[in-house]
XYZ file of C-alpha atoms in Angstrom:
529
model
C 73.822 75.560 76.571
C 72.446 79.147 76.861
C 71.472 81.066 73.522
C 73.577 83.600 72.047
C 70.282 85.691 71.368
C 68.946 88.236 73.698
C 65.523 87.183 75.329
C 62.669 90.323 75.167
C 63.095 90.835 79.056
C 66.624 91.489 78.399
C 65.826 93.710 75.756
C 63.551 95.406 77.928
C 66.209 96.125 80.340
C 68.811 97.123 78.461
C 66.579 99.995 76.960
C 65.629 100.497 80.039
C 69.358 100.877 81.658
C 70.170 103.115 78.352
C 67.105 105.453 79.407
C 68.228 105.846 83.064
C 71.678 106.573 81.141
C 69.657 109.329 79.233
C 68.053 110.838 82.073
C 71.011 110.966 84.836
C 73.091 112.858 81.587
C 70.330 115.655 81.561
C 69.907 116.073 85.098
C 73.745 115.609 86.071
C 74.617 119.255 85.579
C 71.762 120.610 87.911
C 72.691 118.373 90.957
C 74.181 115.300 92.796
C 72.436 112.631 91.055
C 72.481 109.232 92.628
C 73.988 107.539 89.835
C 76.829 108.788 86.897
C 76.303 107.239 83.731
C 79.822 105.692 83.905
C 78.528 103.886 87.144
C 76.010 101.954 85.329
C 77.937 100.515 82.904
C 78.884 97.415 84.868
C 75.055 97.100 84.549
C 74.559 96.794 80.838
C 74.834 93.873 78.439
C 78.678 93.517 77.559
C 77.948 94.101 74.154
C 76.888 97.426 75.037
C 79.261 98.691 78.160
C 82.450 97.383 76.542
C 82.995 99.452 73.216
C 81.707 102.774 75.455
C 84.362 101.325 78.280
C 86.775 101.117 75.973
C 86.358 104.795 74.385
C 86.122 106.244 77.967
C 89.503 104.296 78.893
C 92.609 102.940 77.676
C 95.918 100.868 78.785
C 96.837 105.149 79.911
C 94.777 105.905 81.971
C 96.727 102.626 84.571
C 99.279 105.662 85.978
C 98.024 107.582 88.145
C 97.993 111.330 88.766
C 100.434 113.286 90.995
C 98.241 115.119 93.032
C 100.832 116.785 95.760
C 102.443 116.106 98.948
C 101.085 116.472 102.164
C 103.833 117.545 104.988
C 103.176 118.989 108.833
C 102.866 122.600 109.264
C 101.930 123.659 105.382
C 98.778 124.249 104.032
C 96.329 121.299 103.505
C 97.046 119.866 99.689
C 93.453 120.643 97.526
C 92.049 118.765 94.289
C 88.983 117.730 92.754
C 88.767 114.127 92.422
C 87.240 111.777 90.190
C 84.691 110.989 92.321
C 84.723 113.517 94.925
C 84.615 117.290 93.765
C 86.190 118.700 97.096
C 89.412 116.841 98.736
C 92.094 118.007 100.783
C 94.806 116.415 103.160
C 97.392 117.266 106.076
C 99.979 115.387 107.876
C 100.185 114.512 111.761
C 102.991 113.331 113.248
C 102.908 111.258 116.596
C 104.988 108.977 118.318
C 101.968 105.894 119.440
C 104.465 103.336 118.355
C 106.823 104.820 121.218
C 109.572 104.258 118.596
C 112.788 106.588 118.727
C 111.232 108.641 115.187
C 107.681 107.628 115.814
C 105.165 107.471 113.255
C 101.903 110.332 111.271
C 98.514 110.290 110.249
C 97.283 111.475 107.233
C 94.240 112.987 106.787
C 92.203 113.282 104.243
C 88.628 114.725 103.576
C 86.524 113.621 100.741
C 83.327 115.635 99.848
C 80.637 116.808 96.979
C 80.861 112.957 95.075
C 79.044 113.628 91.899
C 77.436 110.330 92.517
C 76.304 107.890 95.216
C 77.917 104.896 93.918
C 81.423 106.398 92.679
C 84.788 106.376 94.033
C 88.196 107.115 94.626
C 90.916 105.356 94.390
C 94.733 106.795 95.695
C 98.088 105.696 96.193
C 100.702 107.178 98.562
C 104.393 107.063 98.459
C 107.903 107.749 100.165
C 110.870 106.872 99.144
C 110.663 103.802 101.857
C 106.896 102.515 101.042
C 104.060 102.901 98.895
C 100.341 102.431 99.765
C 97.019 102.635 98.721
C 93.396 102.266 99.453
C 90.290 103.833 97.825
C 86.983 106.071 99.960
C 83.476 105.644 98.999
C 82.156 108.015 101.302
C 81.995 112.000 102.033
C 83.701 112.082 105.558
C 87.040 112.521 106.464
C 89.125 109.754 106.412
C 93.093 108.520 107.816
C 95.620 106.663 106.327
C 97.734 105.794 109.492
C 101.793 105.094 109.560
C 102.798 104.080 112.688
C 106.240 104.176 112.765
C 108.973 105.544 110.216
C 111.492 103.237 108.927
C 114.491 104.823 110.925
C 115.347 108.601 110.358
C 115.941 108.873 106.598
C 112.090 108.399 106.185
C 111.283 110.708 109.098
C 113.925 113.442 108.213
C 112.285 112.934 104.340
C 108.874 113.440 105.370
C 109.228 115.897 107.772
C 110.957 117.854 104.822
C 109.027 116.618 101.677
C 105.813 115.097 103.051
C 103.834 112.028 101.488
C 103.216 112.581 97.614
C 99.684 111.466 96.892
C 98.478 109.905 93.802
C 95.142 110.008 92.254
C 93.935 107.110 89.572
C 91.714 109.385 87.422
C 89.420 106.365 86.196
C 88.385 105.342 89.461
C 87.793 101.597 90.080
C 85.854 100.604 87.028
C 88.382 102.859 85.062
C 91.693 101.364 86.498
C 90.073 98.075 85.653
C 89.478 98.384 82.432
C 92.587 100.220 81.869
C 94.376 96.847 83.268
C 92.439 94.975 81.145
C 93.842 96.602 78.025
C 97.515 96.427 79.340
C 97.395 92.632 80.121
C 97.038 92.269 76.175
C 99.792 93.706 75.125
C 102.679 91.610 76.660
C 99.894 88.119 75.406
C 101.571 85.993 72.761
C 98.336 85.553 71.299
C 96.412 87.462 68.460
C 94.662 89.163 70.794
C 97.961 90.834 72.299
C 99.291 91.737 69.265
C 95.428 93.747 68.117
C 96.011 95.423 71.525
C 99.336 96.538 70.327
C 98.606 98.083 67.598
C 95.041 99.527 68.766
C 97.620 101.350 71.920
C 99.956 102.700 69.122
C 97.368 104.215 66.850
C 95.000 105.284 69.492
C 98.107 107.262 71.725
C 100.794 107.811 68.880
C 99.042 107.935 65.823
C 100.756 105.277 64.181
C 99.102 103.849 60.794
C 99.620 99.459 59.987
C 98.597 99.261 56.457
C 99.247 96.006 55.126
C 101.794 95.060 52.589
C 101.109 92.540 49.768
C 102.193 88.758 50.537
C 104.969 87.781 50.694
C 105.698 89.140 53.844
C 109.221 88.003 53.815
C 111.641 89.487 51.391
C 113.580 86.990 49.244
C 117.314 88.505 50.591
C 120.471 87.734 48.547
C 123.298 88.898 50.909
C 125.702 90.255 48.544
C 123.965 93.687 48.834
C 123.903 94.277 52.184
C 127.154 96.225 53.976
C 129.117 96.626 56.988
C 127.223 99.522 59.065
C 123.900 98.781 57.468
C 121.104 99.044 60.207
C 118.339 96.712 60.742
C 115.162 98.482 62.852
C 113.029 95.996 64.143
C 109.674 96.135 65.472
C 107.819 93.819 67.728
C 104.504 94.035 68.220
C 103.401 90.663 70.289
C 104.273 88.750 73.519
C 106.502 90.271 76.405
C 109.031 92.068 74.135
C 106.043 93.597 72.044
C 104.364 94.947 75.174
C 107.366 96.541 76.323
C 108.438 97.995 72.807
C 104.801 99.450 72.494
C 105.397 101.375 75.764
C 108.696 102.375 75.015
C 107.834 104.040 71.509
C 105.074 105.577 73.269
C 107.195 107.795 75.669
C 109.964 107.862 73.133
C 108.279 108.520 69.897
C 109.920 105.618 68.004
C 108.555 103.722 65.574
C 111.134 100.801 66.097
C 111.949 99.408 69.249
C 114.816 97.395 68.992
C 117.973 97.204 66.782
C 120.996 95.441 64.838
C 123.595 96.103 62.827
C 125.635 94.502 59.884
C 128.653 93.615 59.581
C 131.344 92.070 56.830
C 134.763 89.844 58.083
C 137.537 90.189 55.454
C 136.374 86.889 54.291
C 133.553 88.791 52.916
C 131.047 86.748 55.234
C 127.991 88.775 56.590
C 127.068 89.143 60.610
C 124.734 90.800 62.602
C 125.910 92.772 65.812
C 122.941 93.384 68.491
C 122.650 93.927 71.958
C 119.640 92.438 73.541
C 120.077 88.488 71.997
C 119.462 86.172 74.473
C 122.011 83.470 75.558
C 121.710 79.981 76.328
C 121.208 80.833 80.047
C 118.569 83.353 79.146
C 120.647 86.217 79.786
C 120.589 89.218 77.025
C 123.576 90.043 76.332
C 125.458 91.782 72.974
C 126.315 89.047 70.347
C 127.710 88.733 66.716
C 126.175 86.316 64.960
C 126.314 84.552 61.182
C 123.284 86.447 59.325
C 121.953 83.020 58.323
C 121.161 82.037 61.651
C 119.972 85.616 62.963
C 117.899 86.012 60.285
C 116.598 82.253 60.049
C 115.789 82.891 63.814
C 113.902 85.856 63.147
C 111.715 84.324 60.432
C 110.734 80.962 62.222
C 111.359 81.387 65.670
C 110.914 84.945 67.051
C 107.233 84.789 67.888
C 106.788 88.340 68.970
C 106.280 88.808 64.937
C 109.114 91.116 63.540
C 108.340 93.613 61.516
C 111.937 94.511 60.440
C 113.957 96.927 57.662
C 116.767 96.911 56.682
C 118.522 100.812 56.306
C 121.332 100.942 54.097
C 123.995 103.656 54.507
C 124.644 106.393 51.852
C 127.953 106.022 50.017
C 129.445 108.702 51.290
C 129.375 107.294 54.882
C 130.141 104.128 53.809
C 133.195 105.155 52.474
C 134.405 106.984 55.757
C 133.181 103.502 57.563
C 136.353 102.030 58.953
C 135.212 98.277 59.191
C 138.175 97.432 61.032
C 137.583 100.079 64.290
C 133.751 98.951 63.791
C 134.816 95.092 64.295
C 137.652 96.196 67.158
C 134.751 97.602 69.188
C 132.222 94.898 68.532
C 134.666 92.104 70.045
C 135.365 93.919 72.672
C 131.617 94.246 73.411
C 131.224 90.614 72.300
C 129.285 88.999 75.227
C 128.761 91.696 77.818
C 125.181 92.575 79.395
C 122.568 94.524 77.895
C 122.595 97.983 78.697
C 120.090 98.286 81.292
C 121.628 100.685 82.897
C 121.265 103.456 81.081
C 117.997 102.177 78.890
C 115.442 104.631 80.641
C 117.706 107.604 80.224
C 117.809 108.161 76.594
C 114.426 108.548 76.917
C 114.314 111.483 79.576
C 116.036 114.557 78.563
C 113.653 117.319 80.261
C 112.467 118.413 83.405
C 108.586 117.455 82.145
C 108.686 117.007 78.539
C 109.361 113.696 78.381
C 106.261 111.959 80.345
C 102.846 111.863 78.807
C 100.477 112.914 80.896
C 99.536 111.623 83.613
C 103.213 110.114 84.012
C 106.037 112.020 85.429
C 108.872 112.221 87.517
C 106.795 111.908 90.850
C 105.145 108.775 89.053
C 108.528 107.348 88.268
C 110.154 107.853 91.842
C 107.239 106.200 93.080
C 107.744 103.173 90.107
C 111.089 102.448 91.027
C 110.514 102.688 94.880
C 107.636 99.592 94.495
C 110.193 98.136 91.914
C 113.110 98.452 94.539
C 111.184 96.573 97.461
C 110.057 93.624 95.170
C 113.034 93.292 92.829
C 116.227 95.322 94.149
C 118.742 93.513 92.168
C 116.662 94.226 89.478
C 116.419 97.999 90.640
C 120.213 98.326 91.016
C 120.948 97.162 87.614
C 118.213 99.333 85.449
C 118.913 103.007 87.928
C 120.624 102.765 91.192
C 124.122 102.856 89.571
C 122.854 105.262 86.869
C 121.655 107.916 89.602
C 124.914 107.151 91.697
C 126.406 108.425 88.586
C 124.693 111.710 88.173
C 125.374 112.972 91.598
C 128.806 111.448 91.967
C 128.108 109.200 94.579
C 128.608 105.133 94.836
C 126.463 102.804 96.701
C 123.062 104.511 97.461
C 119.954 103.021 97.060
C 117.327 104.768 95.565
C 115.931 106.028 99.004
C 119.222 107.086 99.493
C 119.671 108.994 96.478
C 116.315 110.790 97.084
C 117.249 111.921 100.226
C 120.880 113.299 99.243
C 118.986 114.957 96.062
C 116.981 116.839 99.064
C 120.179 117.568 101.003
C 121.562 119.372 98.034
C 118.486 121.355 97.323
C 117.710 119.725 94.061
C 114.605 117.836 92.940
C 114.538 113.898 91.267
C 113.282 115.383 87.894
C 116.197 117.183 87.486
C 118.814 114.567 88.228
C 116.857 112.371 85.810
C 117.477 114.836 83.207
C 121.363 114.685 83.552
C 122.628 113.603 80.367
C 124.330 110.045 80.349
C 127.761 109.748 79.330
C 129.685 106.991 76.938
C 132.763 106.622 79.210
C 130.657 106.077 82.266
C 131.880 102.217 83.519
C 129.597 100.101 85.196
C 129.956 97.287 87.617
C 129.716 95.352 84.672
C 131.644 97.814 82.108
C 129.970 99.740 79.466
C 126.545 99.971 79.136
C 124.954 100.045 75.894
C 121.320 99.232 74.817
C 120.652 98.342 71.538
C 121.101 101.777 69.305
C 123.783 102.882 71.830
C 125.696 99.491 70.589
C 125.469 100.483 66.811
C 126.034 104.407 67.534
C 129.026 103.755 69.567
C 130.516 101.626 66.860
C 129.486 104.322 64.385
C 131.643 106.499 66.857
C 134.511 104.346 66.541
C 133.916 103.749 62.791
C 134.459 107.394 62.380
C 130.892 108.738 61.201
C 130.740 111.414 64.102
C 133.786 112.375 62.605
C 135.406 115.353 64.460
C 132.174 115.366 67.085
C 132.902 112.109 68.178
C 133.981 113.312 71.825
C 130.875 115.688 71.696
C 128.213 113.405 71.311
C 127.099 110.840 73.700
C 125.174 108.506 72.018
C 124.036 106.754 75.009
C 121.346 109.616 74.951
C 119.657 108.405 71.697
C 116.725 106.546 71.348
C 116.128 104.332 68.282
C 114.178 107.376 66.802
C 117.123 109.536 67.045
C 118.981 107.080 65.392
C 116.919 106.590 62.176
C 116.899 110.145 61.598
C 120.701 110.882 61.239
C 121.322 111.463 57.624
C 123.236 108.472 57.400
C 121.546 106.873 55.102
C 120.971 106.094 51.491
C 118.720 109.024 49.515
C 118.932 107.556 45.941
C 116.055 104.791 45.674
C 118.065 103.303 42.487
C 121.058 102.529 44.492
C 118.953 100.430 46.930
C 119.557 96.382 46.623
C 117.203 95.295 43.575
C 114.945 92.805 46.119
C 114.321 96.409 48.057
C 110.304 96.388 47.902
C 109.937 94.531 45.152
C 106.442 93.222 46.373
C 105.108 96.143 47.354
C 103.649 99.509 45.250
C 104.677 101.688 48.018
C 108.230 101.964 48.088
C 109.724 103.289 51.245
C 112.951 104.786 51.386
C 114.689 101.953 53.327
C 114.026 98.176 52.183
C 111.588 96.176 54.967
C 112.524 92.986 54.531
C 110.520 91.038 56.825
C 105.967 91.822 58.085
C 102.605 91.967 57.706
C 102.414 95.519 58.193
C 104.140 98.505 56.738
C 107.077 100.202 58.829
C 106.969 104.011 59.161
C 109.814 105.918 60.033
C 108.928 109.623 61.013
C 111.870 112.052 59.921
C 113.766 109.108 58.481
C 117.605 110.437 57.373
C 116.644 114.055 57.999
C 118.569 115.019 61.015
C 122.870 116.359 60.705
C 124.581 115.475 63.610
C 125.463 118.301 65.850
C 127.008 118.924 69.061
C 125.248 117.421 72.637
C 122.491 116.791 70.294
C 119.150 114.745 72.012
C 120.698 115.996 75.324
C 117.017 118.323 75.959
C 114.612 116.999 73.660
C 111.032 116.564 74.485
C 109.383 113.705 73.310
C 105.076 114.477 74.134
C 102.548 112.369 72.083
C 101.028 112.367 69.753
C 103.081 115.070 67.508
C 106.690 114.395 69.375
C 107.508 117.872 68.057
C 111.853 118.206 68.401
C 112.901 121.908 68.679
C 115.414 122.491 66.294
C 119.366 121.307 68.135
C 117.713 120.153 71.293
């Protein structure tokens, strides 16, 4: 077996390597040098490249950049790249194929690398295909289409051209940057570091950890109809998509139930997103001792859950009979899918941390619709059909008849959802629009019930109507009890402390979260957006 301990040779080199590293900084500025300190990283002893890989780049810097399109008969499209300094491309059509639409060349000239080992990597996109390939070299280069599929992708490109994408970190970049995403959807310790490492490094977010027990000792007799439970999961494949979504959203939950009390007096928890015995997730009502046994021995993506109890006042206009109406009729119907992304995009551009945005997405769900179009259909093809009125496209389809009516995809993803919108599969509602919708029906909107679609919150928006209790005395007596910090809302259940940003702050208010941004790190909300 090989020692652990570095030899003096090795030693010698690795000063060595950090030297060159010294001496290619200085002289970088005053010309091409032939290698860029980040190229010689691969070079150096793990122990070394690693923690500066992983300052230089994160699970982020994955998306790529939206660098333009190129189209026939504009100017050439111009950007520095990451490796090259000087870039530009054009489109060529031609008909080599002989086909009835033919086919185009792109062109594309690379020059002024700041090194002689770097490179660039780019990726290109219709609404019919997506590409990519990467240039090492200062020459021009061609990325060659030979035939159009049929005359929605000609008549596209010969009107929008072929948007081009830039990945900013380059190979060794977009490498590492995949090696910190794989983490975060591992059920493994490892995963659930890389979780939290993504949230504090790109939101800001703090885990301090709370005294042991980490699981609350809950009598039930204190917890009410319309009480909501904000959960957070932060390992395996529900952890690694939560992380993302609170990233773009600004939550600090990502998932979410709700309480409720039969007139037996027995307790229940509501909650779209359980999954069924076929592995489907669909909206259930289940006995709290067997949601909340489940959650304690068998949800491995480690909960980190509180409970949010309401205020009296909004108890008391709480019409537990309308909220149990709506739940059985929701009893056992799909996830809501459908509308899931939307609540998070309300803007034009404020909604996608850089580099991601609406180009990015388009591009996204075009990949997503080749390899997975059921898939596709169910999470935006019917949502998109909606906002322009239309049934049946596809999502090349819909970006072409967004072009035919002079409009542009950001916008049309900025179209507020609606709650009376039907699906193929009836109402959609994802897990906060389940509990706001039965708030709706419950009568806490109260007269700005029909002016509010809730189907346009996120679980952020939730947690900060001021719904809920203010008075820390009136909170169950098991409420914290372990814990010198006592939060406003009792976490039952985690290792780590939940924060709630603008927690019971916000007054409802007409078409509210319709055009809110949502930017990291500071998610600053203009006031009635």
């Amino acid at each position: 077996m090989a020692s652990s301990s570095s030899s003096p040779s090795s030693s010698l080199s690795s000063l060595f390597s950090i030297a060159v590293l010294i001496l290619t900084v200085s002289t970088a500025e005053s010309a091409k040098s032939p290698f860029h300190p980040r190229d010689l990283l691969p070079h150096l002893p793990r122990q070394v490249s690693w923690p500066i890989l992983n300052s230089l780049y994160g699970a982020a810097d994955l998306l790529p950049t939206f660098i333009g399109t190129a189209s026939e008969g504009n100017d050439a499209v111009e950007w520095k790249g990451a490796c090259f300094y000087e870039n530009k491309a054009w489109l060529e059509f031609h008909n080599k194929s002989g086909s009835e639409f033919g086919g185009g060349t792109l062109h594309i000239k690379a020059d002024k690398a700041h090194s002689w080992t770097c490179m660039d990597l780019y990726v290109f996109a219709t609404p019919y295909r997506v590409t990519w390939t990467w240039y090492f070299i200062s020459r021009a280069h061609t990325v060659e289409f030979p035939e159009w599929d049929g005359k929605a992708e000609y008549e596209y490109v010969k009107n929008k051209g072929i948007s081009i994408f830039l990945m900013h970190a380059g190979m060794l970049g977009t490498l590492q940057a995949l090696w910190d995403v794989f983490p975060l959807f591992t059920n493994t310790g490892w995963g659930e570091s890389s979780n939290l490492a993504f949230l504090e490094k790109h939101m800001g977010a703090k885990f301090e950890a709370r005294p042991e027990p980490w699981v609350t000792n809950v009598t039930t007799d204190q917890i009410q109809s319309g009480d909501l439970l904000a959960i957070s999961k932060i390992r395996g494949r529900w952890g690694g998509f939560e992380t993302l979504e609170k990233w773009v959203s600004g939550a600090y939950a990502g998932h979410s139930a709700v309480c409720l009390r039969d007139s037996e007096g027995k307790l229940w928890v509501g909650e779209s997103g359980n999954e069924n015995e076929k592995g489907e997730d669909v909206i259930a009502i289940l006995p709290w001792e067997e949601w909340w046994e489940f959650e304690q021995t068998k949800d491995d993506s480690n909960p980190q859950i509180a409970l949010l109890p309401l205020h009296p006042d909004v108890r008391a206009k709480f019409n537990v009979t309308a909220a149990w109406e709506y739940a059985r009729s929701m009893e056992g119907k799909p996830y809501g899918y459908h509308n899931l992304i939307f609540s998070w995009i309300d803007t034009v551009s404020d909604n996608y941390p850089p580099p991601l945005d609406a180009h990015l997405v388009a591009s996204f769900m075009t990949v997503w619709s080749k390899m997975q179009p059921d898939y596709a259909a169910n999470m935006w093809n019917e949502a998109l059909n909606k906002r322009l009125g239309t049934e049946g496209l596809d999502l090349s389809d819909v970006l072409v008849e967004v072009e035919k009516r002079g409009s542009s995809f950001d916008k049309l993803l900025a179209i507020p959802e609606q709650d009376n919108w039907i699906y193929s599969d009836g109402k959609s509602t994802s897990c906060i629009a389940f509990i706001l919708e039965m708030y709706k029906e419950a009568g806490l909107f109260g007269s700005l019930a029909n002016s509010v679609q809730v189907t346009e919150f996120t679980i952020k928006d939730a947690y900060m109507l001021n719904f809920f209790e203010t008075n820390a005395s009136r909170l169950p007596e098991w409420c914290n009890d372990n814990d010198s910090v006592k939060l406003p809302y009792c976490q039952i259940l985690g290792k780590y402390r939940m924060e709630l940003p603008g927690y019971n702050t916000m007054e409802p208010y007409s078409h509210m979260n319709e055009q809110c941004p949502s930017l990291p790190p500071k998610y600053n909300r203009p006031e009635n957006c």
